[in-house]
Amino acid sequence: HLQQTLGEVDIGAPLLVVGFPLGFQDGRHHLPVARQAAVASSFGTRFQGQGLFLTDARTHRGMSGAPVVMRARADGRAELAGLPWMLLGIHSSRMDMGGRDPVADESLGLNCAWYADILLALTEA
């Protein structure tokens, strides 16, 4: 259930990142938590020539490898096999600027997510 058409994902599109920030979870049921996010770079244009796009979300250690998903479009065109979510990517790390003054400047609050098609490249052997 990968997003096939890159042009259908707009900057600012709402996303969820589902994982275990700082190891936090529903301790009774061992379930992850979801953080709200948004697409923060042009989707389909690999950011700085790398295989990733940017998200705007509050993330923490422990979120690496978390799925980055988008709800299927309301018109149902992006929905596959009745599932309401499309996998856009895999959360990798927070993005920051090398020249940022850690005292005077806030963190950018941006994150790197590998495009989901990287999974296909890694699993084809």
CSV table of N, CA and C in Angstrom, one decimal:
chain,number,residue,atom,x,y,z
A,1,HIS,N,0.8,-1.2,0.0
A,1,HIS,CA,0.0,0.0,0.0
A,1,HIS,C,0.9,1.2,0.0
A,2,LEU,N,1.8,1.3,-1.0
A,2,LEU,CA,2.6,2.4,-1.2
A,2,LEU,C,2.0,3.5,-2.0
A,3,GLN,N,2.3,4.7,-1.8
A,3,GLN,CA,1.7,5.8,-2.6
A,3,GLN,C,2.4,5.7,-4.0
A,4,GLN,N,1.7,5.5,-5.0
A,4,GLN,CA,2.2,5.3,-6.3
A,4,GLN,C,2.4,6.5,-7.1
A,5,THR,N,1.5,7.5,-7.0
A,5,THR,CA,1.6,8.7,-7.8
A,5,THR,C,2.1,9.9,-6.9
A,6,LEU,N,3.3,10.3,-7.1
A,6,LEU,CA,4.0,11.3,-6.3
A,6,LEU,C,3.3,12.6,-6.4
A,7,GLY,N,2.7,13.0,-7.5
A,7,GLY,CA,2.1,14.3,-7.7
A,7,GLY,C,0.9,14.5,-6.9
A,8,GLU,N,0.3,13.4,-6.3
A,8,GLU,CA,-1.0,13.5,-5.5
A,8,GLU,C,-0.7,13.9,-4.1
A,9,VAL,N,0.5,14.1,-3.7
A,9,VAL,CA,0.9,14.5,-2.3
A,9,VAL,C,1.4,15.9,-2.3
A,10,ASP,N,0.6,16.8,-1.6
A,10,ASP,CA,1.0,18.2,-1.6
A,10,ASP,C,1.8,18.6,-0.4
A,11,ILE,N,2.6,19.6,-0.5
A,11,ILE,CA,3.2,20.2,0.7
A,11,ILE,C,2.1,20.6,1.7
A,12,GLY,N,2.3,20.2,2.9
A,12,GLY,CA,1.3,20.5,4.0
A,12,GLY,C,0.3,19.4,4.2
A,13,ALA,N,0.3,18.4,3.4
A,13,ALA,CA,-0.6,17.3,3.5
A,13,ALA,C,-0.4,16.7,4.9
A,14,PRO,N,-1.5,16.4,5.6
A,14,PRO,CA,-1.4,15.8,7.0
A,14,PRO,C,-1.0,14.3,6.9
A,15,LEU,N,-0.1,14.0,7.9
A,15,LEU,CA,0.5,12.7,8.0
A,15,LEU,C,0.4,12.2,9.4
A,16,LEU,N,0.7,10.9,9.6
A,16,LEU,CA,0.9,10.4,11.0
A,16,LEU,C,2.2,9.7,11.0
A,17,VAL,N,3.0,9.8,12.1
A,17,VAL,CA,4.2,9.0,12.3
A,17,VAL,C,3.9,8.2,13.5
A,18,VAL,N,3.9,6.8,13.3
A,18,VAL,CA,3.5,5.9,14.4
A,18,VAL,C,4.7,5.2,14.9
A,19,GLY,N,5.0,5.4,16.2
A,19,GLY,CA,6.2,4.8,16.8
A,19,GLY,C,6.2,4.8,18.3
A,20,PHE,N,7.4,4.7,18.8
A,20,PHE,CA,7.6,4.7,20.2
A,20,PHE,C,8.6,5.8,20.7
A,21,PRO,N,8.2,7.0,20.7
A,21,PRO,CA,9.1,8.1,21.1
A,21,PRO,C,9.6,7.9,22.5
A,22,LEU,N,10.9,8.0,22.6
A,22,LEU,CA,11.7,7.8,23.8
A,22,LEU,C,11.3,6.4,24.5
A,23,GLY,N,10.8,5.5,23.7
A,23,GLY,CA,10.4,4.2,24.2
A,23,GLY,C,9.0,4.2,24.8
A,24,PHE,N,8.3,5.3,24.7
A,24,PHE,CA,7.0,5.5,25.3
A,24,PHE,C,6.0,4.6,24.5
A,25,GLN,N,5.0,4.0,25.2
A,25,GLN,CA,4.0,3.2,24.6
A,25,GLN,C,2.9,2.9,25.5
A,26,ASP,N,1.8,2.4,25.0
A,26,ASP,CA,0.7,1.9,25.9
A,26,ASP,C,1.3,0.6,26.6
A,27,GLY,N,1.7,0.8,27.8
A,27,GLY,CA,2.4,-0.3,28.5
A,27,GLY,C,1.6,-1.6,28.7
A,28,ARG,N,0.3,-1.4,28.8
A,28,ARG,CA,-0.6,-2.6,29.0
A,28,ARG,C,-0.7,-3.4,27.7
A,29,HIS,N,-0.9,-2.7,26.6
A,29,HIS,CA,-1.2,-3.4,25.3
A,29,HIS,C,0.0,-3.4,24.4
A,30,HIS,N,1.1,-2.7,24.8
A,30,HIS,CA,2.3,-2.6,24.0
A,30,HIS,C,2.1,-2.0,22.6
A,31,LEU,N,1.3,-1.0,22.6
A,31,LEU,CA,0.9,-0.3,21.3
A,31,LEU,C,1.7,1.0,21.2
A,32,PRO,N,2.0,1.3,19.9
A,32,PRO,CA,2.7,2.6,19.7
A,32,PRO,C,1.8,3.8,19.8
A,33,VAL,N,2.4,5.0,19.7
A,33,VAL,CA,1.6,6.2,19.7
A,33,VAL,C,1.8,6.9,18.3
A,34,ALA,N,0.8,7.7,18.0
A,34,ALA,CA,0.9,8.4,16.7
A,34,ALA,C,1.1,9.9,16.9
A,35,ARG,N,2.0,10.5,16.1
A,35,ARG,CA,2.3,11.9,16.2
A,35,ARG,C,1.8,12.5,14.9
A,36,GLN,N,1.1,13.7,15.0
A,36,GLN,CA,0.7,14.4,13.8
A,36,GLN,C,1.9,15.0,13.1
A,37,ALA,N,1.9,15.0,11.8
A,37,ALA,CA,2.9,15.6,11.0
A,37,ALA,C,2.4,16.2,9.7
A,38,ALA,N,3.2,16.8,8.9
A,38,ALA,CA,2.8,17.4,7.6
A,38,ALA,C,4.0,17.2,6.7
A,39,VAL,N,3.7,17.1,5.4
A,39,VAL,CA,4.8,17.0,4.4
A,39,VAL,C,5.4,18.4,4.3
A,40,ALA,N,6.7,18.5,4.5
A,40,ALA,CA,7.4,19.8,4.6
A,40,ALA,C,8.3,20.1,3.4
A,41,SER,N,8.4,19.2,2.4
A,41,SER,CA,9.2,19.5,1.2
A,41,SER,C,8.4,18.9,0.0
A,42,SER,N,8.8,19.4,-1.1
A,42,SER,CA,8.1,18.9,-2.3
A,42,SER,C,8.2,17.4,-2.5
A,43,PHE,N,7.1,16.8,-2.4
A,43,PHE,CA,7.0,15.3,-2.4
A,43,PHE,C,7.2,14.8,-3.8
A,44,GLY,N,8.2,13.9,-4.0
A,44,GLY,CA,8.5,13.4,-5.3
A,44,GLY,C,9.8,14.0,-5.8
A,45,THR,N,10.2,15.2,-5.2
A,45,THR,CA,11.5,15.7,-5.5
A,45,THR,C,12.4,15.4,-4.4
A,46,ARG,N,13.4,14.5,-4.6
A,46,ARG,CA,14.2,14.0,-3.5
A,46,ARG,C,15.0,15.2,-2.9
A,47,PHE,N,14.8,15.4,-1.6
A,47,PHE,CA,15.4,16.6,-0.9
A,47,PHE,C,16.9,16.5,-1.0
A,48,GLN,N,17.5,17.5,-1.5
A,48,GLN,CA,19.0,17.6,-1.6
A,48,GLN,C,19.5,16.5,-2.4
A,49,GLY,N,18.7,15.9,-3.3
A,49,GLY,CA,19.2,14.8,-4.1
A,49,GLY,C,19.2,13.5,-3.4
A,50,GLN,N,18.8,13.4,-2.2
A,50,GLN,CA,18.8,12.1,-1.5
A,50,GLN,C,17.4,11.4,-1.6
A,51,GLY,N,17.3,10.2,-1.2
A,51,GLY,CA,16.1,9.5,-1.3
A,51,GLY,C,15.1,9.8,-0.2
A,52,LEU,N,15.0,11.0,0.2
A,52,LEU,CA,14.1,11.4,1.3
A,52,LEU,C,13.3,12.6,1.1
A,53,PHE,N,12.3,12.8,1.9
A,53,PHE,CA,11.5,14.0,1.9
A,53,PHE,C,11.4,14.5,3.4
A,54,LEU,N,11.0,15.7,3.6
A,54,LEU,CA,11.0,16.3,4.9
A,54,LEU,C,9.6,16.3,5.5
A,55,THR,N,9.5,16.0,6.8
A,55,THR,CA,8.2,16.2,7.5
A,55,THR,C,8.4,17.2,8.6
A,56,ASP,N,7.3,17.8,9.0
A,56,ASP,CA,7.2,18.8,10.1
A,56,ASP,C,6.4,18.1,11.2
A,57,ALA,N,7.1,17.7,12.2
A,57,ALA,CA,6.5,16.9,13.3
A,57,ALA,C,7.4,17.0,14.5
A,58,ARG,N,6.8,16.8,15.6
A,58,ARG,CA,7.5,16.7,16.9
A,58,ARG,C,7.9,15.2,17.1
A,59,THR,N,9.1,14.9,16.9
A,59,THR,CA,9.6,13.5,17.1
A,59,THR,C,10.7,13.4,18.1
A,60,HIS,N,11.0,12.2,18.5
A,60,HIS,CA,12.0,12.0,19.6
A,60,HIS,C,12.8,10.8,19.2
A,61,ARG,N,13.9,10.5,20.0
A,61,ARG,CA,14.7,9.3,19.8
A,61,ARG,C,13.7,8.1,20.0
A,62,GLY,N,13.9,7.1,19.3
A,62,GLY,CA,13.0,5.9,19.3
A,62,GLY,C,12.0,5.9,18.2
A,63,MET,N,11.9,7.0,17.4
A,63,MET,CA,11.0,7.0,16.3
A,63,MET,C,11.6,6.5,15.0
A,64,SER,N,12.9,6.3,15.0
A,64,SER,CA,13.5,5.9,13.7
A,64,SER,C,12.9,4.5,13.3
A,65,GLY,N,12.6,4.4,12.0
A,65,GLY,CA,12.0,3.2,11.5
A,65,GLY,C,10.5,3.3,11.5
A,66,ALA,N,9.9,4.3,12.1
A,66,ALA,CA,8.5,4.4,12.2
A,66,ALA,C,7.8,4.7,10.9
A,67,PRO,N,6.7,4.1,10.6
A,67,PRO,CA,6.0,4.4,9.3
A,67,PRO,C,5.4,5.8,9.3
A,68,VAL,N,5.5,6.4,8.1
A,68,VAL,CA,4.9,7.7,7.9
A,68,VAL,C,3.8,7.5,6.9
A,69,VAL,N,2.6,7.7,7.4
A,69,VAL,CA,1.4,7.3,6.6
A,69,VAL,C,0.5,8.5,6.3
A,70,MET,N,-0.3,8.4,5.3
A,70,MET,CA,-1.2,9.5,4.9
A,70,MET,C,-2.6,8.8,4.7
A,71,ARG,N,-3.6,9.4,5.1
A,71,ARG,CA,-5.0,8.9,4.9
A,71,ARG,C,-5.3,9.0,3.4
A,72,ALA,N,-5.9,7.9,2.9
A,72,ALA,CA,-6.3,7.9,1.5
A,72,ALA,C,-7.2,9.1,1.2
A,73,ARG,N,-7.2,9.5,0.0
A,73,ARG,CA,-8.0,10.7,-0.4
A,73,ARG,C,-9.4,10.4,-0.2
A,74,ALA,N,-10.2,11.5,0.0
A,74,ALA,CA,-11.6,11.4,0.3
A,74,ALA,C,-12.4,10.8,-0.9
A,75,ASP,N,-11.9,11.0,-2.1
A,75,ASP,CA,-12.6,10.5,-3.3
A,75,ASP,C,-12.3,9.0,-3.5
A,76,GLY,N,-11.4,8.4,-2.6
A,76,GLY,CA,-11.2,7.0,-2.7
A,76,GLY,C,-10.2,6.6,-3.7
A,77,ARG,N,-9.7,7.5,-4.6
A,77,ARG,CA,-8.8,7.1,-5.7
A,77,ARG,C,-7.5,6.5,-5.2
A,78,ALA,N,-7.0,6.9,-4.0
A,78,ALA,CA,-5.7,6.4,-3.5
A,78,ALA,C,-5.9,5.2,-2.6
A,79,GLU,N,-7.1,4.8,-2.4
A,79,GLU,CA,-7.4,3.7,-1.5
A,79,GLU,C,-7.1,2.4,-2.2
A,80,LEU,N,-6.4,1.5,-1.6
A,80,LEU,CA,-6.1,0.2,-2.2
A,80,LEU,C,-6.6,-0.9,-1.3
A,81,ALA,N,-7.3,-1.8,-1.8
A,81,ALA,CA,-7.9,-3.0,-1.1
A,81,ALA,C,-8.6,-2.6,0.1
A,82,GLY,N,-9.3,-1.4,0.1
A,82,GLY,CA,-10.1,-1.0,1.2
A,82,GLY,C,-9.4,-0.4,2.4
A,83,LEU,N,-8.0,-0.3,2.4
A,83,LEU,CA,-7.3,0.2,3.5
A,83,LEU,C,-7.3,1.7,3.4
A,84,PRO,N,-7.5,2.4,4.5
A,84,PRO,CA,-7.6,3.9,4.5
A,84,PRO,C,-6.3,4.6,4.6
A,85,TRP,N,-5.1,3.9,4.7
A,85,TRP,CA,-3.8,4.5,4.9
A,85,TRP,C,-2.9,4.1,3.7
A,86,MET,N,-2.0,5.1,3.4
A,86,MET,CA,-1.0,4.8,2.4
A,86,MET,C,0.4,5.1,3.0
A,87,LEU,N,1.3,4.2,2.8
A,87,LEU,CA,2.6,4.3,3.4
A,87,LEU,C,3.4,5.3,2.5
A,88,LEU,N,3.8,6.4,3.0
A,88,LEU,CA,4.6,7.4,2.2
A,88,LEU,C,6.1,7.2,2.5
A,89,GLY,N,6.5,6.8,3.7
A,89,GLY,CA,7.9,6.7,4.0
A,89,GLY,C,8.2,6.1,5.3
A,90,ILE,N,9.5,6.1,5.7
A,90,ILE,CA,10.0,5.6,6.9
A,90,ILE,C,10.7,6.7,7.6
A,91,HIS,N,10.3,7.1,8.8
A,91,HIS,CA,11.0,8.1,9.6
A,91,HIS,C,12.5,7.7,9.8
A,92,SER,N,13.4,8.6,9.6
A,92,SER,CA,14.8,8.3,9.8
A,92,SER,C,15.4,9.1,10.9
A,93,SER,N,15.3,10.5,10.9
A,93,SER,CA,16.0,11.3,11.9
A,93,SER,C,15.5,12.7,11.8
A,94,ARG,N,15.9,13.5,12.8
A,94,ARG,CA,15.6,14.9,12.8
A,94,ARG,C,16.6,15.6,11.9
A,95,MET,N,16.1,16.7,11.2
A,95,MET,CA,16.9,17.5,10.3
A,95,MET,C,17.3,18.8,11.0
A,96,ASP,N,18.5,19.2,11.0
A,96,ASP,CA,18.9,20.4,11.6
A,96,ASP,C,19.9,21.1,10.7
A,97,MET,N,20.2,22.3,11.0
A,97,MET,CA,21.2,23.1,10.2
A,97,MET,C,22.5,23.1,11.0
A,98,GLY,N,23.6,22.9,10.2
A,98,GLY,CA,24.9,22.9,10.9
A,98,GLY,C,25.3,24.2,11.5
A,99,GLY,N,24.8,25.3,10.8
A,99,GLY,CA,25.2,26.7,11.3
A,99,GLY,C,24.3,27.3,12.3
A,100,ARG,N,23.3,26.5,12.8
A,100,ARG,CA,22.4,27.0,13.8
A,100,ARG,C,23.1,27.2,15.2
A,101,ASP,N,22.8,28.4,15.8
A,101,ASP,CA,23.3,28.6,17.1
A,101,ASP,C,22.4,27.9,18.1
A,102,PRO,N,22.8,26.9,18.8
A,102,PRO,CA,21.9,26.2,19.7
A,102,PRO,C,21.3,27.0,20.8
A,103,VAL,N,21.9,28.1,21.1
A,103,VAL,CA,21.4,28.9,22.2
A,103,VAL,C,20.4,30.0,21.7
A,104,ALA,N,20.7,30.6,20.6
A,104,ALA,CA,19.9,31.7,20.0
A,104,ALA,C,18.8,31.2,19.1
A,105,ASP,N,19.0,30.1,18.4
A,105,ASP,CA,18.1,29.6,17.4
A,105,ASP,C,17.4,28.3,17.9
A,106,GLU,N,16.1,28.3,17.6
A,106,GLU,CA,15.3,27.1,17.9
A,106,GLU,C,15.7,26.0,16.9
A,107,SER,N,15.4,24.8,17.2
A,107,SER,CA,15.6,23.7,16.2
A,107,SER,C,14.5,23.9,15.1
A,108,LEU,N,14.8,23.4,13.9
A,108,LEU,CA,13.9,23.6,12.8
A,108,LEU,C,12.6,22.8,13.0
A,109,GLY,N,12.7,21.7,13.7
A,109,GLY,CA,11.5,20.9,13.9
A,109,GLY,C,11.2,20.1,12.7
A,110,LEU,N,12.1,19.9,11.8
A,110,LEU,CA,11.9,19.1,10.6
A,110,LEU,C,12.6,17.7,10.7
A,111,ASN,N,12.1,16.8,10.0
A,111,ASN,CA,12.5,15.4,10.1
A,111,ASN,C,12.8,14.8,8.7
A,112,CYS,N,13.6,13.8,8.6
A,112,CYS,CA,13.9,13.1,7.3
A,112,CYS,C,13.0,11.9,7.3
A,113,ALA,N,12.4,11.6,6.2
A,113,ALA,CA,11.7,10.3,6.0
A,113,ALA,C,12.1,9.7,4.6
A,114,TRP,N,12.6,8.5,4.7
A,114,TRP,CA,13.0,7.8,3.4
A,114,TRP,C,11.7,7.5,2.7
A,115,TYR,N,11.7,7.7,1.3
A,115,TYR,CA,10.5,7.3,0.5
A,115,TYR,C,10.3,5.8,0.7
A,116,ALA,N,9.0,5.5,0.7
A,116,ALA,CA,8.6,4.1,0.9
A,116,ALA,C,9.2,3.2,-0.2
A,117,ASP,N,9.4,3.7,-1.4
A,117,ASP,CA,9.9,2.8,-2.4
A,117,ASP,C,11.3,2.3,-2.1
A,118,ILE,N,12.0,2.8,-1.1
A,118,ILE,CA,13.3,2.3,-0.7
A,118,ILE,C,13.1,0.9,-0.2
A,119,LEU,N,11.9,0.6,0.4
A,119,LEU,CA,11.7,-0.7,0.9
A,119,LEU,C,11.7,-1.8,-0.3
A,120,LEU,N,11.2,-1.4,-1.4
A,120,LEU,CA,11.2,-2.3,-2.6
A,120,LEU,C,12.6,-2.5,-3.0
A,121,ALA,N,13.4,-1.5,-3.0
A,121,ALA,CA,14.8,-1.6,-3.5
A,121,ALA,C,15.6,-2.5,-2.5
A,122,LEU,N,15.3,-2.4,-1.2
A,122,LEU,CA,16.1,-3.2,-0.2
A,122,LEU,C,15.6,-4.6,-0.1
A,123,THR,N,14.4,-4.9,-0.5
A,123,THR,CA,13.9,-6.3,-0.4
A,123,THR,C,14.0,-7.0,-1.7
A,124,GLU,N,14.4,-6.4,-2.8
A,124,GLU,CA,14.6,-7.1,-4.1
A,124,GLU,C,16.0,-7.6,-4.1
A,125,ALA,N,16.1,-8.9,-4.1
A,125,ALA,CA,17.5,-9.5,-4.1
A,125,ALA,C,17.6,-10.5,-5.1
